[in-house]
PDB file of C-alpha atoms in Angstrom:
ATOM      1  CA  UNK A   1     152.894  59.776  85.678  1.00  0.00           C
ATOM      2  CA  UNK A   2     152.281  60.927  89.323  1.00  0.00           C
ATOM      3  CA  UNK A   3     154.654  63.992  91.073  1.00  0.00           C
ATOM      4  CA  UNK A   4     156.024  61.352  93.013  1.00  0.00           C
ATOM      5  CA  UNK A   5     157.217  59.377  89.947  1.00  0.00           C
ATOM      6  CA  UNK A   6     158.251  62.355  87.963  1.00  0.00           C
ATOM      7  CA  UNK A   7     160.689  62.626  91.135  1.00  0.00           C
ATOM      8  CA  UNK A   8     162.039  58.884  91.180  1.00  0.00           C
ATOM      9  CA  UNK A   9     162.101  59.298  87.751  1.00  0.00           C
ATOM     10  CA  UNK A  10     164.308  62.506  87.838  1.00  0.00           C
ATOM     11  CA  UNK A  11     166.241  60.519  90.214  1.00  0.00           C
ATOM     12  CA  UNK A  12     167.171  57.397  88.739  1.00  0.00           C
ATOM     13  CA  UNK A  13     168.298  59.456  85.627  1.00  0.00           C
ATOM     14  CA  UNK A  14     170.180  61.821  87.375  1.00  0.00           C
ATOM     15  CA  UNK A  15     172.542  59.782  90.304  1.00  0.00           C
ATOM     16  CA  UNK A  16     174.330  57.652  87.138  1.00  0.00           C
ATOM     17  CA  UNK A  17     175.666  61.270  86.088  1.00  0.00           C
ATOM     18  CA  UNK A  18     179.783  61.018  87.213  1.00  0.00           C
ATOM     19  CA  UNK A  19     180.153  64.733  85.574  1.00  0.00           C
ATOM     20  CA  UNK A  20     177.952  68.273  85.436  1.00  0.00           C
ATOM     21  CA  UNK A  21     178.757  71.527  84.927  1.00  0.00           C
ATOM     22  CA  UNK A  22     177.507  73.800  87.357  1.00  0.00           C
ATOM     23  CA  UNK A  23     176.449  77.256  86.637  1.00  0.00           C
ATOM     24  CA  UNK A  24     176.684  80.072  89.142  1.00  0.00           C
ATOM     25  CA  UNK A  25     176.350  83.907  89.278  1.00  0.00           C
ATOM     26  CA  UNK A  26     179.721  86.101  89.195  1.00  0.00           C
ATOM     27  CA  UNK A  27     179.881  89.466  91.387  1.00  0.00           C
ATOM     28  CA  UNK A  28     180.108  90.874  87.562  1.00  0.00           C
ATOM     29  CA  UNK A  29     176.273  89.127  87.395  1.00  0.00           C
ATOM     30  CA  UNK A  30     177.489  87.025  84.498  1.00  0.00           C
ATOM     31  CA  UNK A  31     176.882  83.027  84.662  1.00  0.00           C
ATOM     32  CA  UNK A  32     179.968  81.475  85.448  1.00  0.00           C
ATOM     33  CA  UNK A  33     179.645  77.643  84.506  1.00  0.00           C
ATOM     34  CA  UNK A  34     182.468  75.276  84.702  1.00  0.00           C
ATOM     35  CA  UNK A  35     182.850  71.309  84.943  1.00  0.00           C
ATOM     36  CA  UNK A  36     183.203  69.513  87.962  1.00  0.00           C
ATOM     37  CA  UNK A  37     182.972  66.075  89.247  1.00  0.00           C
ATOM     38  CA  UNK A  38     180.326  64.561  90.905  1.00  0.00           C
ATOM     39  CA  UNK A  39     181.165  63.293  94.609  1.00  0.00           C
ATOM     40  CA  UNK A  40     177.460  62.004  95.621  1.00  0.00           C
ATOM     41  CA  UNK A  41     173.949  62.579  94.378  1.00  0.00           C
ATOM     42  CA  UNK A  42     171.059  61.146  97.123  1.00  0.00           C
ATOM     43  CA  UNK A  43     168.075  59.680  96.739  1.00  0.00           C
ATOM     44  CA  UNK A  44     166.527  63.283  97.231  1.00  0.00           C
ATOM     45  CA  UNK A  45     168.670  64.577  94.202  1.00  0.00           C
ATOM     46  CA  UNK A  46     171.044  66.803  96.702  1.00  0.00           C
ATOM     47  CA  UNK A  47     174.211  66.162  95.071  1.00  0.00           C
ATOM     48  CA  UNK A  48     177.717  67.005  96.347  1.00  0.00           C
ATOM     49  CA  UNK A  49     181.088  68.383  94.592  1.00  0.00           C
ATOM     50  CA  UNK A  50     184.525  68.826  95.862  1.00  0.00           C
ATOM     51  CA  UNK A  51     186.386  72.042  95.387  1.00  0.00           C
ATOM     52  CA  UNK A  52     189.086  74.355  96.991  1.00  0.00           C
ATOM     53  CA  UNK A  53     187.699  76.981  99.532  1.00  0.00           C
ATOM     54  CA  UNK A  54     189.512  79.347  97.622  1.00  0.00           C
ATOM     55  CA  UNK A  55     188.142  78.488  94.389  1.00  0.00           C
ATOM     56  CA  UNK A  56     186.215  81.799  92.444  1.00  0.00           C
ATOM     57  CA  UNK A  57     182.570  79.352  92.823  1.00  0.00           C
ATOM     58  CA  UNK A  58     182.941  79.239  96.552  1.00  0.00           C
ATOM     59  CA  UNK A  59     182.957  83.308  96.495  1.00  0.00           C
ATOM     60  CA  UNK A  60     180.526  83.524  94.383  1.00  0.00           C
ATOM     61  CA  UNK A  61     178.075  80.832  96.249  1.00  0.00           C
ATOM     62  CA  UNK A  62     178.520  82.647  98.896  1.00  0.00           C
ATOM     63  CA  UNK A  63     176.885  86.003  97.442  1.00  0.00           C
ATOM     64  CA  UNK A  64     174.036  84.108  95.890  1.00  0.00           C
ATOM     65  CA  UNK A  65     173.182  80.946  96.868  1.00  0.00           C
ATOM     66  CA  UNK A  66     171.053  80.216  93.627  1.00  0.00           C
ATOM     67  CA  UNK A  67     172.623  77.780  90.775  1.00  0.00           C
ATOM     68  CA  UNK A  68     171.876  75.401  87.792  1.00  0.00           C
ATOM     69  CA  UNK A  69     173.096  72.109  87.265  1.00  0.00           C
ATOM     70  CA  UNK A  70     173.358  70.928  83.789  1.00  0.00           C
ATOM     71  CA  UNK A  71     174.036  66.925  83.047  1.00  0.00           C
ATOM     72  CA  UNK A  72     173.998  65.226  79.915  1.00  0.00           C
ATOM     73  CA  UNK A  73     174.950  62.194  77.990  1.00  0.00           C
ATOM     74  CA  UNK A  74     174.376  60.466  74.826  1.00  0.00           C
ATOM     75  CA  UNK A  75     170.492  60.090  75.149  1.00  0.00           C
ATOM     76  CA  UNK A  76     169.509  61.882  78.407  1.00  0.00           C
ATOM     77  CA  UNK A  77     169.612  65.344  79.589  1.00  0.00           C
ATOM     78  CA  UNK A  78     168.865  66.801  83.046  1.00  0.00           C
ATOM     79  CA  UNK A  79     168.971  70.312  84.618  1.00  0.00           C
ATOM     80  CA  UNK A  80     168.686  71.152  88.239  1.00  0.00           C
ATOM     81  CA  UNK A  81     168.112  74.332  89.926  1.00  0.00           C
ATOM     82  CA  UNK A  82     168.582  74.656  93.507  1.00  0.00           C
ATOM     83  CA  UNK A  83     170.338  76.324  96.888  1.00  0.00           C
ATOM     84  CA  UNK A  84     174.301  75.691  97.096  1.00  0.00           C
ATOM     85  CA  UNK A  85     175.754  76.092 100.498  1.00  0.00           C
ATOM     86  CA  UNK A  86     179.582  74.765 101.258  1.00  0.00           C
ATOM     87  CA  UNK A  87     180.517  72.830 104.227  1.00  0.00           C
ATOM     88  CA  UNK A  88     183.529  71.485 106.215  1.00  0.00           C
ATOM     89  CA  UNK A  89     181.794  68.630 107.819  1.00  0.00           C
ATOM     90  CA  UNK A  90     184.160  66.256 108.463  1.00  0.00           C
ATOM     91  CA  UNK A  91     182.066  63.213 108.030  1.00  0.00           C
ATOM     92  CA  UNK A  92     180.621  63.769 104.687  1.00  0.00           C
ATOM     93  CA  UNK A  93     183.550  64.581 103.611  1.00  0.00           C
ATOM     94  CA  UNK A  94     185.154  61.531 104.918  1.00  0.00           C
ATOM     95  CA  UNK A  95     182.123  59.669 103.033  1.00  0.00           C
ATOM     96  CA  UNK A  96     182.279  61.021  99.795  1.00  0.00           C
ATOM     97  CA  UNK A  97     186.445  61.231  99.936  1.00  0.00           C
ATOM     98  CA  UNK A  98     187.803  59.616  96.343  1.00  0.00           C
ATOM     99  CA  UNK A  99     192.065  59.305  96.562  1.00  0.00           C
ATOM    100  CA  UNK A 100     191.645  60.616  92.726  1.00  0.00           C
ATOM    101  CA  UNK A 101     190.734  63.791  94.447  1.00  0.00           C
ATOM    102  CA  UNK A 102     194.035  63.818  95.855  1.00  0.00           C
ATOM    103  CA  UNK A 103     195.726  65.674  93.097  1.00  0.00           C
ATOM    104  CA  UNK A 104     194.100  68.982  93.457  1.00  0.00           C
ATOM    105  CA  UNK A 105     194.042  67.997  97.493  1.00  0.00           C
ATOM    106  CA  UNK A 106     197.582  66.604  98.538  1.00  0.00           C
ATOM    107  CA  UNK A 107     196.945  66.482 102.121  1.00  0.00           C
ATOM    108  CA  UNK A 108     194.107  63.688 101.775  1.00  0.00           C
ATOM    109  CA  UNK A 109     190.744  64.145 102.939  1.00  0.00           C
ATOM    110  CA  UNK A 110     192.028  66.611 106.134  1.00  0.00           C
ATOM    111  CA  UNK A 111     193.292  69.304 103.705  1.00  0.00           C
ATOM    112  CA  UNK A 112     192.365  72.255 104.844  1.00  0.00           C
ATOM    113  CA  UNK A 113     191.542  73.416 101.762  1.00  0.00           C
ATOM    114  CA  UNK A 114     189.279  70.780 100.619  1.00  0.00           C
ATOM    115  CA  UNK A 115     185.392  71.602 100.987  1.00  0.00           C
ATOM    116  CA  UNK A 116     182.331  70.349  99.514  1.00  0.00           C
ATOM    117  CA  UNK A 117     179.759  72.116  97.626  1.00  0.00           C
ATOM    118  CA  UNK A 118     176.092  70.708  98.805  1.00  0.00           C
ATOM    119  CA  UNK A 119     173.368  71.602  96.043  1.00  0.00           C
ATOM    120  CA  UNK A 120     169.604  71.473  97.726  1.00  0.00           C
ATOM    121  CA  UNK A 121     167.036  70.940  94.610  1.00  0.00           C
ATOM    122  CA  UNK A 122     164.299  73.058  94.113  1.00  0.00           C
ATOM    123  CA  UNK A 123     163.663  71.944  90.402  1.00  0.00           C
ATOM    124  CA  UNK A 124     164.364  69.691  87.782  1.00  0.00           C
ATOM    125  CA  UNK A 125     164.059  68.893  84.148  1.00  0.00           C
ATOM    126  CA  UNK A 126     164.413  65.855  82.250  1.00  0.00           C
ATOM    127  CA  UNK A 127     164.684  64.946  78.724  1.00  0.00           C
ATOM    128  CA  UNK A 128     164.866  60.919  77.989  1.00  0.00           C
ATOM    129  CA  UNK A 129     165.569  60.130  74.737  1.00  0.00           C
ATOM    130  CA  UNK A 130     166.929  56.502  75.980  1.00  0.00           C
ATOM    131  CA  UNK A 131     165.614  53.259  75.537  1.00  0.00           C
ATOM    132  CA  UNK A 132     162.356  53.286  74.227  1.00  0.00           C
ATOM    133  CA  UNK A 133     161.741  56.713  74.545  1.00  0.00           C
ATOM    134  CA  UNK A 134     164.877  57.012  72.006  1.00  0.00           C
ATOM    135  CA  UNK A 135     163.196  54.585  69.519  1.00  0.00           C
ATOM    136  CA  UNK A 136     159.749  56.210  69.667  1.00  0.00           C
ATOM    137  CA  UNK A 137     161.609  60.034  69.148  1.00  0.00           C
ATOM    138  CA  UNK A 138     163.379  58.417  66.288  1.00  0.00           C
ATOM    139  CA  UNK A 139     160.754  57.320  64.985  1.00  0.00           C
ATOM    140  CA  UNK A 140     158.506  60.292  64.842  1.00  0.00           C
ATOM    141  CA  UNK A 141     161.497  62.441  63.551  1.00  0.00           C
ATOM    142  CA  UNK A 142     161.521  60.372  60.331  1.00  0.00           C
ATOM    143  CA  UNK A 143     158.340  60.485  59.971  1.00  0.00           C
ATOM    144  CA  UNK A 144     158.452  64.167  60.225  1.00  0.00           C
ATOM    145  CA  UNK A 145     160.747  64.472  58.005  1.00  0.00           C
ATOM    146  CA  UNK A 146     159.236  62.588  55.262  1.00  0.00           C
ATOM    147  CA  UNK A 147     155.901  64.482  55.802  1.00  0.00           C
ATOM    148  CA  UNK A 148     157.175  67.718  56.431  1.00  0.00           C
ATOM    149  CA  UNK A 149     154.913  67.980  59.668  1.00  0.00           C
ATOM    150  CA  UNK A 150     157.021  69.096  62.902  1.00  0.00           C
ATOM    151  CA  UNK A 151     156.588  66.531  65.583  1.00  0.00           C
ATOM    152  CA  UNK A 152     154.237  66.608  68.445  1.00  0.00           C
ATOM    153  CA  UNK A 153     156.523  66.583  71.527  1.00  0.00           C
ATOM    154  CA  UNK A 154     156.345  63.309  73.565  1.00  0.00           C
ATOM    155  CA  UNK A 155     155.508  64.121  77.622  1.00  0.00           C
ATOM    156  CA  UNK A 156     157.607  60.212  77.672  1.00  0.00           C
ATOM    157  CA  UNK A 157     160.419  62.235  76.921  1.00  0.00           C
ATOM    158  CA  UNK A 158     160.259  65.658  78.607  1.00  0.00           C
ATOM    159  CA  UNK A 159     159.371  65.831  82.449  1.00  0.00           C
ATOM    160  CA  UNK A 160     159.287  69.251  84.655  1.00  0.00           C
ATOM    161  CA  UNK A 161     159.553  68.253  89.120  1.00  0.00           C
ATOM    162  CA  UNK A 162     159.481  70.122  91.738  1.00  0.00           C
ATOM    163  CA  UNK A 163     162.220  68.885  94.087  1.00  0.00           C
TER     164      UNK A 163
END
C-alpha cells in the first residue's frame, strides 16, 4: 500500500467510530484514560470531542497537549496520537452540537461551560480484521493451532501511518 492509501484506509475505518478512549497525562505524570463520545472526525483524521471547561482533561491538555486516542469495535482497532487543544469557537460548536449533550450542558450549544477538544493527528496505527482480512486471520489461526507454528503477521491487517 502507498502512504496515501494507508492514510485513506485509516480515516475510512476511524470515521465510523462513535466512541473512543482519550488518554492524557495527569499532573502526577500518570496516564489518564476515559471514554468519550466522538463529536466529529474530519477527512484528515482530526478528532473532536465535547467536554466541560471544568473537566480534568482540559487542565491536563493545557499542561501537556500530547494525547492518545484508542478506538475499538469487534474486528477493528486503531490508535491515533496527536496534539490536543481546546476551543469554544462558536461555528465549530454549532456545527457539531448534538441534543444528547444537553444532559451535560443544560444551556445548550451556548452553555458557557461547553468547549471542544480538537486532536490534530500525527500518527495512527490500525489493526483491521474485518471482511476478507478477518477470514484470512481466522484461517491463519486455525493453521497455526493445527501445526503448532505461530502465524505470520499479515500486513493487510496492520498498518502504521503518519498523519
